Amino acid sequence: MSQVKQIKVNAIKNGTVIDHITAGKIRKVLDILHLEGNEVVMVGMNLFSNKIGRKDIVKIENKELSEFEVNSIALIAPEATLIIIKDFEVAKKAHLQLPEHIEDIINCPNPKCITNSEPIISKFKLTDDQTSQVRCLYCEKKYLIDEVKIKK
Ligand SMILES: [Zn+2]
């Protein structure tokens, strides 16, 4: 049993695996990743998971995520696990965490917010990590993470 799992996880030689993405969120995750179009990418959708029921998973060969990409994915899929593969081995495994301060990652949905008319770096604070609610530090409006647009 554990050997089967091992083979699945180690299917790429070098690269990144994002596992335990809540089923249905993979499209948003792929949107965030700055893929050039020539990477080897494997996507699994609605796979069975003991941990979270149904999950999505993505494996990208020869790619390490930038801090921006990791933080952005944490916003969309905070339950995901990030796995770095080196030479078919798991080199690093980490649970994603919602960043408390979110700078320059999301656009404020409030059209009257100053960040939408001036060249200002958007700043949000995580106000509720259960519901993934964030608050814009400029206009003070609160949004659920699903309501905001993630910059690319
Ligand atoms: Zn705002």
PDB file of C-alpha atoms and ligand atoms in Angstrom:
ATOM      1  CA  MET A   1       0.000   0.000   0.000  1.00  0.00           C
ATOM      2  CA  SER A   2       2.621   2.523   1.016  1.00  0.00           C
ATOM      3  CA  GLN A   3       4.734   1.452  -1.920  1.00  0.00           C
ATOM      4  CA  VAL A   4       1.933   2.324  -4.328  1.00  0.00           C
ATOM      5  CA  LYS A   5       1.711   5.778  -2.802  1.00  0.00           C
ATOM      6  CA  GLN A   6       5.463   6.172  -3.065  1.00  0.00           C
ATOM      7  CA  ILE A   7       5.436   5.443  -6.768  1.00  0.00           C
ATOM      8  CA  LYS A   8       2.661   7.965  -7.366  1.00  0.00           C
ATOM      9  CA  VAL A   9       4.445  10.746  -5.514  1.00  0.00           C
ATOM     10  CA  ASN A  10       7.827  10.034  -7.040  1.00  0.00           C
ATOM     11  CA  ALA A  11       6.642   9.870 -10.631  1.00  0.00           C
ATOM     12  CA  ILE A  12       8.734  12.902 -11.550  1.00  0.00           C
ATOM     13  CA  LYS A  13      12.494  13.084 -11.264  1.00  0.00           C
ATOM     14  CA  ASN A  14      12.832  16.709 -10.244  1.00  0.00           C
ATOM     15  CA  GLY A  15      10.155  19.254  -9.642  1.00  0.00           C
ATOM     16  CA  THR A  16       7.207  20.184  -7.510  1.00  0.00           C
ATOM     17  CA  VAL A  17       4.086  18.344  -6.449  1.00  0.00           C
ATOM     18  CA  ILE A  18       1.129  20.181  -4.980  1.00  0.00           C
ATOM     19  CA  ASP A  19      -0.991  17.575  -3.251  1.00  0.00           C
ATOM     20  CA  HIS A  20      -4.261  17.659  -1.283  1.00  0.00           C
ATOM     21  CA  ILE A  21      -5.731  20.545  -3.224  1.00  0.00           C
ATOM     22  CA  THR A  22      -9.455  20.656  -2.476  1.00  0.00           C
ATOM     23  CA  ALA A  23     -11.248  19.074  -5.417  1.00  0.00           C
ATOM     24  CA  GLY A  24     -12.316  21.676  -7.955  1.00  0.00           C
ATOM     25  CA  LYS A  25      -9.622  24.220  -7.144  1.00  0.00           C
ATOM     26  CA  ILE A  26      -6.989  22.932  -9.540  1.00  0.00           C
ATOM     27  CA  ARG A  27      -7.926  25.383 -12.300  1.00  0.00           C
ATOM     28  CA  LYS A  28      -7.270  28.356 -10.053  1.00  0.00           C
ATOM     29  CA  VAL A  29      -4.002  26.827  -8.934  1.00  0.00           C
ATOM     30  CA  LEU A  30      -2.891  26.336 -12.537  1.00  0.00           C
ATOM     31  CA  ASP A  31      -3.832  29.948 -13.261  1.00  0.00           C
ATOM     32  CA  ILE A  32      -1.368  31.109 -10.640  1.00  0.00           C
ATOM     33  CA  LEU A  33       1.567  29.013 -11.734  1.00  0.00           C
ATOM     34  CA  HIS A  34       3.695  30.850 -14.237  1.00  0.00           C
ATOM     35  CA  LEU A  35       3.911  28.004 -16.695  1.00  0.00           C
ATOM     36  CA  GLU A  36       5.817  28.637 -19.885  1.00  0.00           C
ATOM     37  CA  GLY A  37       3.903  26.034 -21.835  1.00  0.00           C
ATOM     38  CA  ASN A  38       6.769  23.601 -22.335  1.00  0.00           C
ATOM     39  CA  GLU A  39       6.842  22.070 -18.841  1.00  0.00           C
ATOM     40  CA  VAL A  40       5.815  18.495 -18.191  1.00  0.00           C
ATOM     41  CA  VAL A  41       2.686  18.877 -16.051  1.00  0.00           C
ATOM     42  CA  MET A  42       0.522  16.103 -14.664  1.00  0.00           C
ATOM     43  CA  VAL A  43      -2.861  16.947 -13.268  1.00  0.00           C
ATOM     44  CA  GLY A  44      -5.112  14.648 -11.287  1.00  0.00           C
ATOM     45  CA  MET A  45      -8.649  15.700 -10.503  1.00  0.00           C
ATOM     46  CA  ASN A  46     -11.169  14.310  -8.031  1.00  0.00           C
ATOM     47  CA  LEU A  47      -8.796  11.652  -6.778  1.00  0.00           C
ATOM     48  CA  PHE A  48      -9.763   9.782  -3.659  1.00  0.00           C
ATOM     49  CA  SER A  49      -7.991  10.941  -0.506  1.00  0.00           C
ATOM     50  CA  ASN A  50      -8.265   9.451   2.971  1.00  0.00           C
ATOM     51  CA  LYS A  51      -7.419  12.843   4.359  1.00  0.00           C
ATOM     52  CA  ILE A  52      -9.815  15.204   2.616  1.00  0.00           C
ATOM     53  CA  GLY A  53     -12.239  13.054   0.606  1.00  0.00           C
ATOM     54  CA  ARG A  54     -11.714  14.172  -2.967  1.00  0.00           C
ATOM     55  CA  LYS A  55      -8.604  15.995  -3.981  1.00  0.00           C
ATOM     56  CA  ASP A  56      -6.801  17.464  -6.937  1.00  0.00           C
ATOM     57  CA  ILE A  57      -3.073  17.142  -7.458  1.00  0.00           C
ATOM     58  CA  VAL A  58      -0.558  18.682  -9.823  1.00  0.00           C
ATOM     59  CA  LYS A  59       3.004  17.624 -10.585  1.00  0.00           C
ATOM     60  CA  ILE A  60       5.333  19.903 -12.499  1.00  0.00           C
ATOM     61  CA  GLU A  61       8.687  18.725 -13.697  1.00  0.00           C
ATOM     62  CA  ASN A  62      11.779  20.896 -13.263  1.00  0.00           C
ATOM     63  CA  LYS A  63       9.973  23.721 -11.539  1.00  0.00           C
ATOM     64  CA  GLU A  64      10.405  25.303  -8.159  1.00  0.00           C
ATOM     65  CA  LEU A  65       7.696  27.674  -7.071  1.00  0.00           C
ATOM     66  CA  SER A  66       8.453  31.284  -6.277  1.00  0.00           C
ATOM     67  CA  GLU A  67       7.412  32.688  -2.928  1.00  0.00           C
ATOM     68  CA  PHE A  68       4.696  34.621  -4.740  1.00  0.00           C
ATOM     69  CA  GLU A  69       3.319  31.430  -6.276  1.00  0.00           C
ATOM     70  CA  VAL A  70       3.419  29.575  -2.946  1.00  0.00           C
ATOM     71  CA  ASN A  71       1.608  32.381  -1.113  1.00  0.00           C
ATOM     72  CA  SER A  72      -0.963  32.729  -3.868  1.00  0.00           C
ATOM     73  CA  ILE A  73      -1.699  29.007  -3.852  1.00  0.00           C
ATOM     74  CA  ALA A  74      -1.978  29.090  -0.061  1.00  0.00           C
ATOM     75  CA  LEU A  75      -4.767  31.631  -0.468  1.00  0.00           C
ATOM     76  CA  ILE A  76      -6.756  29.368  -2.767  1.00  0.00           C
ATOM     77  CA  ALA A  77      -5.878  25.978  -1.352  1.00  0.00           C
ATOM     78  CA  PRO A  78      -4.629  26.445   2.214  1.00  0.00           C
ATOM     79  CA  GLU A  79      -5.024  22.727   2.880  1.00  0.00           C
ATOM     80  CA  ALA A  80      -2.579  21.754   0.158  1.00  0.00           C
ATOM     81  CA  THR A  81       0.785  20.092   0.681  1.00  0.00           C
ATOM     82  CA  LEU A  82       3.840  21.252  -1.220  1.00  0.00           C
ATOM     83  CA  ILE A  83       6.371  18.572  -2.072  1.00  0.00           C
ATOM     84  CA  ILE A  84       9.741  19.222  -3.672  1.00  0.00           C
ATOM     85  CA  ILE A  85      11.138  16.232  -5.545  1.00  0.00           C
ATOM     86  CA  LYS A  86      14.847  15.855  -6.174  1.00  0.00           C
ATOM     87  CA  ASP A  87      16.163  12.812  -8.009  1.00  0.00           C
ATOM     88  CA  PHE A  88      12.902  10.890  -7.428  1.00  0.00           C
ATOM     89  CA  GLU A  89      13.092  11.501  -3.665  1.00  0.00           C
ATOM     90  CA  VAL A  90      10.978  13.777  -1.503  1.00  0.00           C
ATOM     91  CA  ALA A  91      13.447  16.540  -0.667  1.00  0.00           C
ATOM     92  CA  LYS A  92      10.990  18.740   1.173  1.00  0.00           C
ATOM     93  CA  LYS A  93       7.377  18.516   2.254  1.00  0.00           C
ATOM     94  CA  ALA A  94       5.455  21.404   3.722  1.00  0.00           C
ATOM     95  CA  HIS A  95       1.873  22.281   4.506  1.00  0.00           C
ATOM     96  CA  LEU A  96       0.818  25.523   2.984  1.00  0.00           C
ATOM     97  CA  GLN A  97      -0.313  28.218   5.335  1.00  0.00           C
ATOM     98  CA  LEU A  98      -2.407  31.254   4.715  1.00  0.00           C
ATOM     99  CA  PRO A  99      -0.079  34.214   4.982  1.00  0.00           C
ATOM    100  CA  GLU A 100      -1.255  36.704   7.595  1.00  0.00           C
ATOM    101  CA  HIS A 101      -0.171  39.672   5.546  1.00  0.00           C
ATOM    102  CA  ILE A 102      -0.870  39.542   1.844  1.00  0.00           C
ATOM    103  CA  GLU A 103       1.072  42.075  -0.149  1.00  0.00           C
ATOM    104  CA  ASP A 104       0.832  42.640  -3.855  1.00  0.00           C
ATOM    105  CA  ILE A 105      -0.911  39.318  -4.518  1.00  0.00           C
ATOM    106  CA  ILE A 106      -4.572  40.214  -4.835  1.00  0.00           C
ATOM    107  CA  ASN A 107      -6.474  43.093  -6.327  1.00  0.00           C
ATOM    108  CA  CYS A 108      -9.056  44.854  -4.181  1.00  0.00           C
ATOM    109  CA  PRO A 109     -12.529  44.205  -5.655  1.00  0.00           C
ATOM    110  CA  ASN A 110     -13.743  47.608  -4.446  1.00  0.00           C
ATOM    111  CA  PRO A 111     -13.698  49.875  -7.538  1.00  0.00           C
ATOM    112  CA  LYS A 112     -13.468  52.954  -5.285  1.00  0.00           C
ATOM    113  CA  CYS A 113     -10.436  51.643  -3.441  1.00  0.00           C
ATOM    114  CA  ILE A 114      -7.376  53.847  -3.922  1.00  0.00           C
ATOM    115  CA  THR A 115      -5.284  50.802  -4.877  1.00  0.00           C
ATOM    116  CA  ASN A 116      -7.310  50.579  -8.086  1.00  0.00           C
ATOM    117  CA  SER A 117      -6.625  54.140  -9.208  1.00  0.00           C
ATOM    118  CA  GLU A 118      -3.146  54.843  -7.828  1.00  0.00           C
ATOM    119  CA  PRO A 119       0.038  52.837  -8.291  1.00  0.00           C
ATOM    120  CA  ILE A 120      -0.079  51.438  -4.776  1.00  0.00           C
ATOM    121  CA  ILE A 121       0.895  47.947  -3.697  1.00  0.00           C
ATOM    122  CA  SER A 122      -2.232  46.245  -2.391  1.00  0.00           C
ATOM    123  CA  LYS A 123      -2.123  45.121   1.220  1.00  0.00           C
ATOM    124  CA  PHE A 124      -4.549  42.762   2.866  1.00  0.00           C
ATOM    125  CA  LYS A 125      -4.649  41.217   6.291  1.00  0.00           C
ATOM    126  CA  LEU A 126      -6.067  37.801   7.025  1.00  0.00           C
ATOM    127  CA  THR A 127      -8.871  38.459   9.488  1.00  0.00           C
ATOM    128  CA  ASP A 128     -10.388  35.008   9.748  1.00  0.00           C
ATOM    129  CA  ASP A 129      -8.479  31.913   8.739  1.00  0.00           C
ATOM    130  CA  GLN A 130     -11.510  29.644   9.189  1.00  0.00           C
ATOM    131  CA  THR A 131     -13.524  31.391   6.489  1.00  0.00           C
ATOM    132  CA  SER A 132     -10.448  32.778   4.671  1.00  0.00           C
ATOM    133  CA  GLN A 133     -11.630  36.321   5.088  1.00  0.00           C
ATOM    134  CA  VAL A 134      -9.254  39.154   4.290  1.00  0.00           C
ATOM    135  CA  ARG A 135      -9.446  42.891   4.854  1.00  0.00           C
ATOM    136  CA  CYS A 136      -8.047  45.570   2.572  1.00  0.00           C
ATOM    137  CA  LEU A 137      -5.781  47.843   4.593  1.00  0.00           C
ATOM    138  CA  TYR A 138      -6.677  50.833   2.392  1.00  0.00           C
ATOM    139  CA  CYS A 139     -10.457  50.782   2.098  1.00  0.00           C
ATOM    140  CA  GLU A 140     -11.092  48.512   5.110  1.00  0.00           C
ATOM    141  CA  LYS A 141     -13.530  46.342   3.184  1.00  0.00           C
ATOM    142  CA  LYS A 142     -13.620  42.653   3.971  1.00  0.00           C
ATOM    143  CA  TYR A 143     -13.763  39.933   1.364  1.00  0.00           C
ATOM    144  CA  LEU A 144     -13.753  36.190   1.238  1.00  0.00           C
ATOM    145  CA  ILE A 145     -10.742  34.863  -0.595  1.00  0.00           C
ATOM    146  CA  ASP A 146     -12.975  33.402  -3.307  1.00  0.00           C
ATOM    147  CA  GLU A 147     -14.246  36.906  -4.083  1.00  0.00           C
ATOM    148  CA  VAL A 148     -10.892  38.501  -4.777  1.00  0.00           C
ATOM    149  CA  LYS A 149      -8.898  38.371  -7.934  1.00  0.00           C
ATOM    150  CA  ILE A 150      -5.381  37.065  -7.715  1.00  0.00           C
ATOM    151  CA  LYS A 151      -2.769  38.987  -9.655  1.00  0.00           C
ATOM    152  CA  LYS A 152      -0.658  37.174 -12.145  1.00  0.00           C
TER     153      LYS A 152
HETATM  154 ZN    ZN B   1      -9.441  48.178  -0.973  1.00  0.00          ZN
END
